[in-house]
PDB file of C-alpha atoms and ligand atoms in Angstrom:
ATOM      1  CA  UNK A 128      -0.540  -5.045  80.913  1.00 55.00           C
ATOM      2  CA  UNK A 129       0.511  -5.048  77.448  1.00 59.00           C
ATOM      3  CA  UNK A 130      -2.001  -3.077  74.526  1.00 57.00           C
ATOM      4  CA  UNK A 131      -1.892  -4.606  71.238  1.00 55.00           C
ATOM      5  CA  UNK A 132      -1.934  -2.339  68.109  1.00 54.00           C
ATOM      6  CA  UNK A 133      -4.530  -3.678  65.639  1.00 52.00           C
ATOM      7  CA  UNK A 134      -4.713  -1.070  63.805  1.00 53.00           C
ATOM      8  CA  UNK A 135      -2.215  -1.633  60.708  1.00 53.00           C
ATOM      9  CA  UNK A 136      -3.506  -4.908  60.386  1.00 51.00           C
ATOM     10  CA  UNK A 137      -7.056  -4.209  59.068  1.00 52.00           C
ATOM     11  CA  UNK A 138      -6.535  -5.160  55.343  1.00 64.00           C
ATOM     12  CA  UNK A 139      -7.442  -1.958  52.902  1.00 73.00           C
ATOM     13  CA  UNK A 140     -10.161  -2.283  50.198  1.00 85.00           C
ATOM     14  CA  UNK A 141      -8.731  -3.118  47.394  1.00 91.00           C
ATOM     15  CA  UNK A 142      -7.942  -0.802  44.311  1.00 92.00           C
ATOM     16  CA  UNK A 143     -10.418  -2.792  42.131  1.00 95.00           C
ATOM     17  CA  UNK A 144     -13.226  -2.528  44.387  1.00 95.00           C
ATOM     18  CA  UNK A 145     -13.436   1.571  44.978  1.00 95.00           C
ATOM     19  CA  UNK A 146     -15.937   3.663  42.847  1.00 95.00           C
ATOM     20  CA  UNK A 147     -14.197   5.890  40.307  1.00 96.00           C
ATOM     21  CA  UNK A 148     -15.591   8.973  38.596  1.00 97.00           C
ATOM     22  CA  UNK A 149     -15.941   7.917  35.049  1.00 97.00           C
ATOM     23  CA  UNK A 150     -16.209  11.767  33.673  1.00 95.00           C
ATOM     24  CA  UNK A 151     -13.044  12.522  35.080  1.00 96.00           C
ATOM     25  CA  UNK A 152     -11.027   9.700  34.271  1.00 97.00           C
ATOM     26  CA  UNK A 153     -12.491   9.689  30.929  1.00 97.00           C
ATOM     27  CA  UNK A 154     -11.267  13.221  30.475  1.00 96.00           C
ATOM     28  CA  UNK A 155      -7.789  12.559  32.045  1.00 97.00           C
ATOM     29  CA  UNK A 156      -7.924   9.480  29.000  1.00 97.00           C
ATOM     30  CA  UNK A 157      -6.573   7.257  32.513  1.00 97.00           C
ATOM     31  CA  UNK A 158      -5.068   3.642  32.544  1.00 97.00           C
ATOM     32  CA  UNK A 159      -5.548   1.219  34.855  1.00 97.00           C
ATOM     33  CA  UNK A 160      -4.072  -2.124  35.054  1.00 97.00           C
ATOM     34  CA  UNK A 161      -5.684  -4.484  37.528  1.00 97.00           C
ATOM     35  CA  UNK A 162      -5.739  -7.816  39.396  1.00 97.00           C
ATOM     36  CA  UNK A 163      -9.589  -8.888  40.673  1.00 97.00           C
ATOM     37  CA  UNK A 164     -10.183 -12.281  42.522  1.00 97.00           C
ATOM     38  CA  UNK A 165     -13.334 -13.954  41.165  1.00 97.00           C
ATOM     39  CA  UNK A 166     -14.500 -15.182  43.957  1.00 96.00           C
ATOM     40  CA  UNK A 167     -14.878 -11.571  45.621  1.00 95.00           C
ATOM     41  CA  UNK A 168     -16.998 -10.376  42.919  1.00 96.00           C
ATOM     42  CA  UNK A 169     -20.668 -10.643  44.185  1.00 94.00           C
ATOM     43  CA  UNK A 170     -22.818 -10.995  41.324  1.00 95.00           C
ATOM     44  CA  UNK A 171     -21.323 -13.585  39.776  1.00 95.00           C
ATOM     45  CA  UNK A 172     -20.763 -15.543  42.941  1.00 93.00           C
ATOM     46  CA  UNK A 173     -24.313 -15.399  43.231  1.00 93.00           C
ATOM     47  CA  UNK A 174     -24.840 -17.107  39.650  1.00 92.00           C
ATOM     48  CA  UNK A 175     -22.105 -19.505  39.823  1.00 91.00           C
ATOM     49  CA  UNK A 176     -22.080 -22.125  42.123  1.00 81.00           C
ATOM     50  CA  UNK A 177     -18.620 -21.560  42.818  1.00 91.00           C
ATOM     51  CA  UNK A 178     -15.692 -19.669  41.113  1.00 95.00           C
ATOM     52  CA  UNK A 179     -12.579 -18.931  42.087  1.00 97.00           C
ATOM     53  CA  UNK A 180      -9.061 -17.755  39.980  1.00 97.00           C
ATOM     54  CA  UNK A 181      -8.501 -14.380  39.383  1.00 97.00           C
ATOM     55  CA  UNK A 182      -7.925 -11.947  36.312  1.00 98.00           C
ATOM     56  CA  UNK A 183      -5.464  -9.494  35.253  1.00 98.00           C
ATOM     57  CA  UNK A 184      -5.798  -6.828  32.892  1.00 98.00           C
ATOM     58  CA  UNK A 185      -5.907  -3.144  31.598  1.00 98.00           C
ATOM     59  CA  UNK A 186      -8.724  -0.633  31.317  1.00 98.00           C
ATOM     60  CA  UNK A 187      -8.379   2.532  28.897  1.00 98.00           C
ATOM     61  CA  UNK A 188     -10.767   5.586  29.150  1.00 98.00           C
ATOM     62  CA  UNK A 189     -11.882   8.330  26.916  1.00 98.00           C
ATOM     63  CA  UNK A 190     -14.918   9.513  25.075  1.00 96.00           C
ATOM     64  CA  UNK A 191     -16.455   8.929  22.113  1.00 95.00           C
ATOM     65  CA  UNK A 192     -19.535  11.071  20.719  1.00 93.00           C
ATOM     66  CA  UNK A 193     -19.694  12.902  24.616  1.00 93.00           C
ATOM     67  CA  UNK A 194     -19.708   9.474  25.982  1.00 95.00           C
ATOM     68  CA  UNK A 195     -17.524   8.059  28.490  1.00 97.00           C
ATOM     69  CA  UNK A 196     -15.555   5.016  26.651  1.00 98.00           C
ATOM     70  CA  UNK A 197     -13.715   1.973  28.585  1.00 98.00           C
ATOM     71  CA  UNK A 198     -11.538  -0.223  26.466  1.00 98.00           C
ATOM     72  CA  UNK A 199     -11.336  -3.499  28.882  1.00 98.00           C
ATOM     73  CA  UNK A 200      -8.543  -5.872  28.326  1.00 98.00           C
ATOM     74  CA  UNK A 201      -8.217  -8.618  30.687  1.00 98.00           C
ATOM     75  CA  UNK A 202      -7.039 -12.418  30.888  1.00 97.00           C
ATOM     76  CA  UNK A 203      -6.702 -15.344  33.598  1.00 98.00           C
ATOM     77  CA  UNK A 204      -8.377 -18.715  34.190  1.00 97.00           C
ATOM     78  CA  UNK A 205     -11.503 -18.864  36.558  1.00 97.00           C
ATOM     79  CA  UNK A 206     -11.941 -21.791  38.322  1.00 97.00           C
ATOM     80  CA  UNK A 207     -15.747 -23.310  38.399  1.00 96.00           C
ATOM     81  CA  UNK A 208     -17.243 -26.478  39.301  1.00 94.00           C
ATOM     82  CA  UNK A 209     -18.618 -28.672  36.836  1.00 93.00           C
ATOM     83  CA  UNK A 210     -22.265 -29.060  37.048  1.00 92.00           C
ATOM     84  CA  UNK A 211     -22.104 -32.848  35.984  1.00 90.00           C
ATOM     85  CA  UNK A 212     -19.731 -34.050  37.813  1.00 91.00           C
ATOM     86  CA  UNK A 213     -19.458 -31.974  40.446  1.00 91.00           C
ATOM     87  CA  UNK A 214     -15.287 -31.767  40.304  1.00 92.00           C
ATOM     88  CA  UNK A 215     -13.129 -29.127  39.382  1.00 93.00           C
ATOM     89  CA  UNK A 216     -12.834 -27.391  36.186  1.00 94.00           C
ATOM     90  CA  UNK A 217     -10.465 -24.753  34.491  1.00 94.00           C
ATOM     91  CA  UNK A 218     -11.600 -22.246  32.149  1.00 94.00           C
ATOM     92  CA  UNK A 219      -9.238 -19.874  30.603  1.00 95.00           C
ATOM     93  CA  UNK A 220     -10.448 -16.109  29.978  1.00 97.00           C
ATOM     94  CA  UNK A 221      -9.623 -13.769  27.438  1.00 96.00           C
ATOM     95  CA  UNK A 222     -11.885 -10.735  26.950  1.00 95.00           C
ATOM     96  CA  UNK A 223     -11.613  -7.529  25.248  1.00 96.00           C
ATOM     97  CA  UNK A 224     -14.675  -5.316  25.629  1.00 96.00           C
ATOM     98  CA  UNK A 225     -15.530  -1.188  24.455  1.00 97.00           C
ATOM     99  CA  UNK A 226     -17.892  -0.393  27.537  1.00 96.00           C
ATOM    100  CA  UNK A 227     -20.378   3.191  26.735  1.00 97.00           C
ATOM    101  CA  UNK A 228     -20.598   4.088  30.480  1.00 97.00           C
ATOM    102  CA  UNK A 229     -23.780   5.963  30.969  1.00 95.00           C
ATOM    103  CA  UNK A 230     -24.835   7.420  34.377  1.00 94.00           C
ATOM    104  CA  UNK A 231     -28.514   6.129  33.987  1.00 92.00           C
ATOM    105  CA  UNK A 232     -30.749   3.916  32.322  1.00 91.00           C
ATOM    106  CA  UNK A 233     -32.269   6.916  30.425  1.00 92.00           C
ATOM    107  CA  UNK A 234     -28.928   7.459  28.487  1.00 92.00           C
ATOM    108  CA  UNK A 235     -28.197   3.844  26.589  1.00 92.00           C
ATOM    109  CA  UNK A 236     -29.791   5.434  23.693  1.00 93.00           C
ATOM    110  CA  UNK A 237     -27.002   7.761  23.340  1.00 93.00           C
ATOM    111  CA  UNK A 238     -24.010   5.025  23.579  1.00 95.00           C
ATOM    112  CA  UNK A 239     -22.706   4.782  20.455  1.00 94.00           C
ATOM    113  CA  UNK A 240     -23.866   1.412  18.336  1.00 94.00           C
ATOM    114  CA  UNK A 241     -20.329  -0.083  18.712  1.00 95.00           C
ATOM    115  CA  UNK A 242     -19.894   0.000  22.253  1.00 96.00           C
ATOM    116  CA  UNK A 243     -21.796  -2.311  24.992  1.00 93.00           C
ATOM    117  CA  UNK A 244     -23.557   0.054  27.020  1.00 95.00           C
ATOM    118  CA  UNK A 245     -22.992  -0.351  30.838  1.00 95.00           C
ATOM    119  CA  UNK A 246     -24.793   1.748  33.616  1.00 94.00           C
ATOM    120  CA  UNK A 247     -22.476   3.288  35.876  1.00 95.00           C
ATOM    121  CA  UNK A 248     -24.710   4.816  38.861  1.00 92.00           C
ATOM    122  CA  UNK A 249     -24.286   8.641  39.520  1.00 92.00           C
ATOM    123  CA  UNK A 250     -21.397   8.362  37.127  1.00 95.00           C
ATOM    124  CA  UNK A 251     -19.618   6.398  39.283  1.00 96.00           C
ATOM    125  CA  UNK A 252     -18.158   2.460  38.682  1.00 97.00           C
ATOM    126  CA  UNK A 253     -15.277   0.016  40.137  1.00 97.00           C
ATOM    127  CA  UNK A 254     -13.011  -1.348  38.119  1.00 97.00           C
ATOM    128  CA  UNK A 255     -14.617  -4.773  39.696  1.00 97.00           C
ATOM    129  CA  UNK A 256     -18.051  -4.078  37.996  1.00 96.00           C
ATOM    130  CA  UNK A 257     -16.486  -3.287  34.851  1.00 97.00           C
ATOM    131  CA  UNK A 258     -14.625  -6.687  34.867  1.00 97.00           C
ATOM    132  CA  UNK A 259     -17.924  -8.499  36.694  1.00 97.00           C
ATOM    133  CA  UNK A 260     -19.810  -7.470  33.850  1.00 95.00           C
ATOM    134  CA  UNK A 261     -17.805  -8.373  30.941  1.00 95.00           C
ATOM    135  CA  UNK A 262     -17.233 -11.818  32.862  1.00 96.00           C
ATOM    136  CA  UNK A 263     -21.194 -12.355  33.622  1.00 94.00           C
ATOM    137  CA  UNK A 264     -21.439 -12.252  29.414  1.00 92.00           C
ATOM    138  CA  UNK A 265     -18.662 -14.925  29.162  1.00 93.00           C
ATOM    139  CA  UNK A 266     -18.833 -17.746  31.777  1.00 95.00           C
ATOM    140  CA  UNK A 267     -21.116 -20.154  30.934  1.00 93.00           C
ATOM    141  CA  UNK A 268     -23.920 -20.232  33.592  1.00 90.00           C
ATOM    142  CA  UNK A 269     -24.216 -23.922  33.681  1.00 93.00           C
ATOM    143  CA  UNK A 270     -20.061 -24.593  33.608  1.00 94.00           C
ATOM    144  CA  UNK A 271     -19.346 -28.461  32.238  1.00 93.00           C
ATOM    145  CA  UNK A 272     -16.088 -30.425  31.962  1.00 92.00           C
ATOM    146  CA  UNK A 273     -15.360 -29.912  27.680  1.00 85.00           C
ATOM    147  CA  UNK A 274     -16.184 -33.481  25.667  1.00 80.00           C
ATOM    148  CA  UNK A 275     -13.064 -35.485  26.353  1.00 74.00           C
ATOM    149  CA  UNK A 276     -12.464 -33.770  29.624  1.00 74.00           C
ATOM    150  CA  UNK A 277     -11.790 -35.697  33.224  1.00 76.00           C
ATOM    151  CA  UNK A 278     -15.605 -35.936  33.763  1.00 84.00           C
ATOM    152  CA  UNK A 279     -15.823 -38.337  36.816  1.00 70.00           C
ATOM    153  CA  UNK A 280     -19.447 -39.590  35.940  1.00 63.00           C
ATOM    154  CA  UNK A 281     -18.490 -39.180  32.540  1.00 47.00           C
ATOM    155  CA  UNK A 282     -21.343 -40.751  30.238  1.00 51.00           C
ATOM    156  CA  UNK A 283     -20.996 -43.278  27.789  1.00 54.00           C
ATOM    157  CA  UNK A 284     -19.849 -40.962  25.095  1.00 51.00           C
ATOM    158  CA  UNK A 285     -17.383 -42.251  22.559  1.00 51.00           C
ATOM    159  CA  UNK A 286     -13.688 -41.763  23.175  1.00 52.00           C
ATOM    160  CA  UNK A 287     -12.968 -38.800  21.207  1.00 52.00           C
ATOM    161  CA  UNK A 288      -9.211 -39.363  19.458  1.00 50.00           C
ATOM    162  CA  UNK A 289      -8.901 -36.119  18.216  1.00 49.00           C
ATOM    163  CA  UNK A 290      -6.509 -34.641  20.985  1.00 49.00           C
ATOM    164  CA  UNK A 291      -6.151 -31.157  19.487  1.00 48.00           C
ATOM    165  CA  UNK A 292     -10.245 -30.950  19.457  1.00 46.00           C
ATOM    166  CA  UNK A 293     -10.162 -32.090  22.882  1.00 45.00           C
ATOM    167  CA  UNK A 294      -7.494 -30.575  24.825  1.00 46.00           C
ATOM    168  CA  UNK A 295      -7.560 -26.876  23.965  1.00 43.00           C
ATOM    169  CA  UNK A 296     -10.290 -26.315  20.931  1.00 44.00           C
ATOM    170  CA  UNK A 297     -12.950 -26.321  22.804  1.00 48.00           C
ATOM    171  CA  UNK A 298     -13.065 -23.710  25.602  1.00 50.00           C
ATOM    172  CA  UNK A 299     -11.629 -21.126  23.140  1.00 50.00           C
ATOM    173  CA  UNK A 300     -14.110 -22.023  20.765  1.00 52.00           C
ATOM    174  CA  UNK A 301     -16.605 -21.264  22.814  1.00 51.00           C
ATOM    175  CA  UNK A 302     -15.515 -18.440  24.418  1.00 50.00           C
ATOM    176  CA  UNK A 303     -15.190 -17.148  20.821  1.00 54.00           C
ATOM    177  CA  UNK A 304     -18.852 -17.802  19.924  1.00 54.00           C
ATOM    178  CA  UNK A 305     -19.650 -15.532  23.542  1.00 51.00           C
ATOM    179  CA  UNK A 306     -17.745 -12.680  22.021  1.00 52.00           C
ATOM    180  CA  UNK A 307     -19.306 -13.128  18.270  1.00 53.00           C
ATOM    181  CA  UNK A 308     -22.591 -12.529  20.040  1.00 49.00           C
ATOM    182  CA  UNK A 309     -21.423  -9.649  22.093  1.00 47.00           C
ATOM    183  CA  UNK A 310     -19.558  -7.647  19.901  1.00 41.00           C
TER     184      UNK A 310
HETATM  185 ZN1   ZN B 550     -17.242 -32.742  34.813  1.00 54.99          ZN
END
């Protein structure tokens, strides 16, 4: 009888998803580049009906004012459902974020006013939380087709001639507003 060797098939966690000391790689000033799947980042699974597509991107750390900094840059498209019509929708995503990384609650006072504070337990985060985060503060909750989109139950709305508007203003635009109240 034969034995079957399962053992280099069992997939390895990925990269994105393994806790990092934040002291150390802020004091190493470390780069990271990265590729995260949406749809294997829990928390916003849980507040998205679906989402799928994946982003790519770069993190820098370092300090600023004894506090460890992450300088997030990351783009892609995520994939979401529409929550009128129920169909398939693209958004595109293109975030920068300064993350203060503090190791608890108690120390948010201390990140610097220009950086978003984010709690990194025990001093520890994944490169997935950093990008779940930023991405929790800029997909819309309630995702919808844009005004002019393929909306299959579309409503009576006027036909809206103004291609430009229609075809690419709008999901920039408000991604932009997103990042005007975040930054
Ligand atoms: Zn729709």
């Amino acid at each position: 009888m034969r034995t079957v060797d399962t053992y280099y098939t069992r997939p390895m966690s990925p990269p994105w998803s393994k806790p990092l000391d934040v002291d150390r790689l802020s004091e190493a000033v470390a780069d990271i580049d990265f590729a995260v799947p949406l749809a294997e980042l829990p928390r916003l699974r849980s507040q998205l009906a679906s989402v799928e597509g994946e982003v790519r991107g770069h993190v820098h750390f370092g300090r600023k004012a004894g506090v460890a900094v992450a300088e997030l840059t990351m783009n892609g498209t995520a994939r979401l459902v529409c929550q009128r019509c129920l169909e398939a929708m693209e958004l595109p995503v293109e975030a920068t974020a300064r993350v203060g990384l503090v190791a608890a609650e108690a120390d948010v006072s201390r990140v610097p006013e220009d950086l978003e504070p984010v709690l990194a337990r025990e001093g520890r985060i994944s490169v997935g939380e950093l990008v779940e985060e930023e991405l929790l503060l800029t997909l819309p909750i309630v995702p919808l087709h844009a005004e002019g989109d393929a909306c299959v139950v579309a409503p009576s709305a006027p036909l809206v001639t103004d291609e430009r508007e229609v075809e690419t203003q709008r999901p920039f635009e408000r991604l932009d507003e997103l990042f005007k109240r975040d930054r």
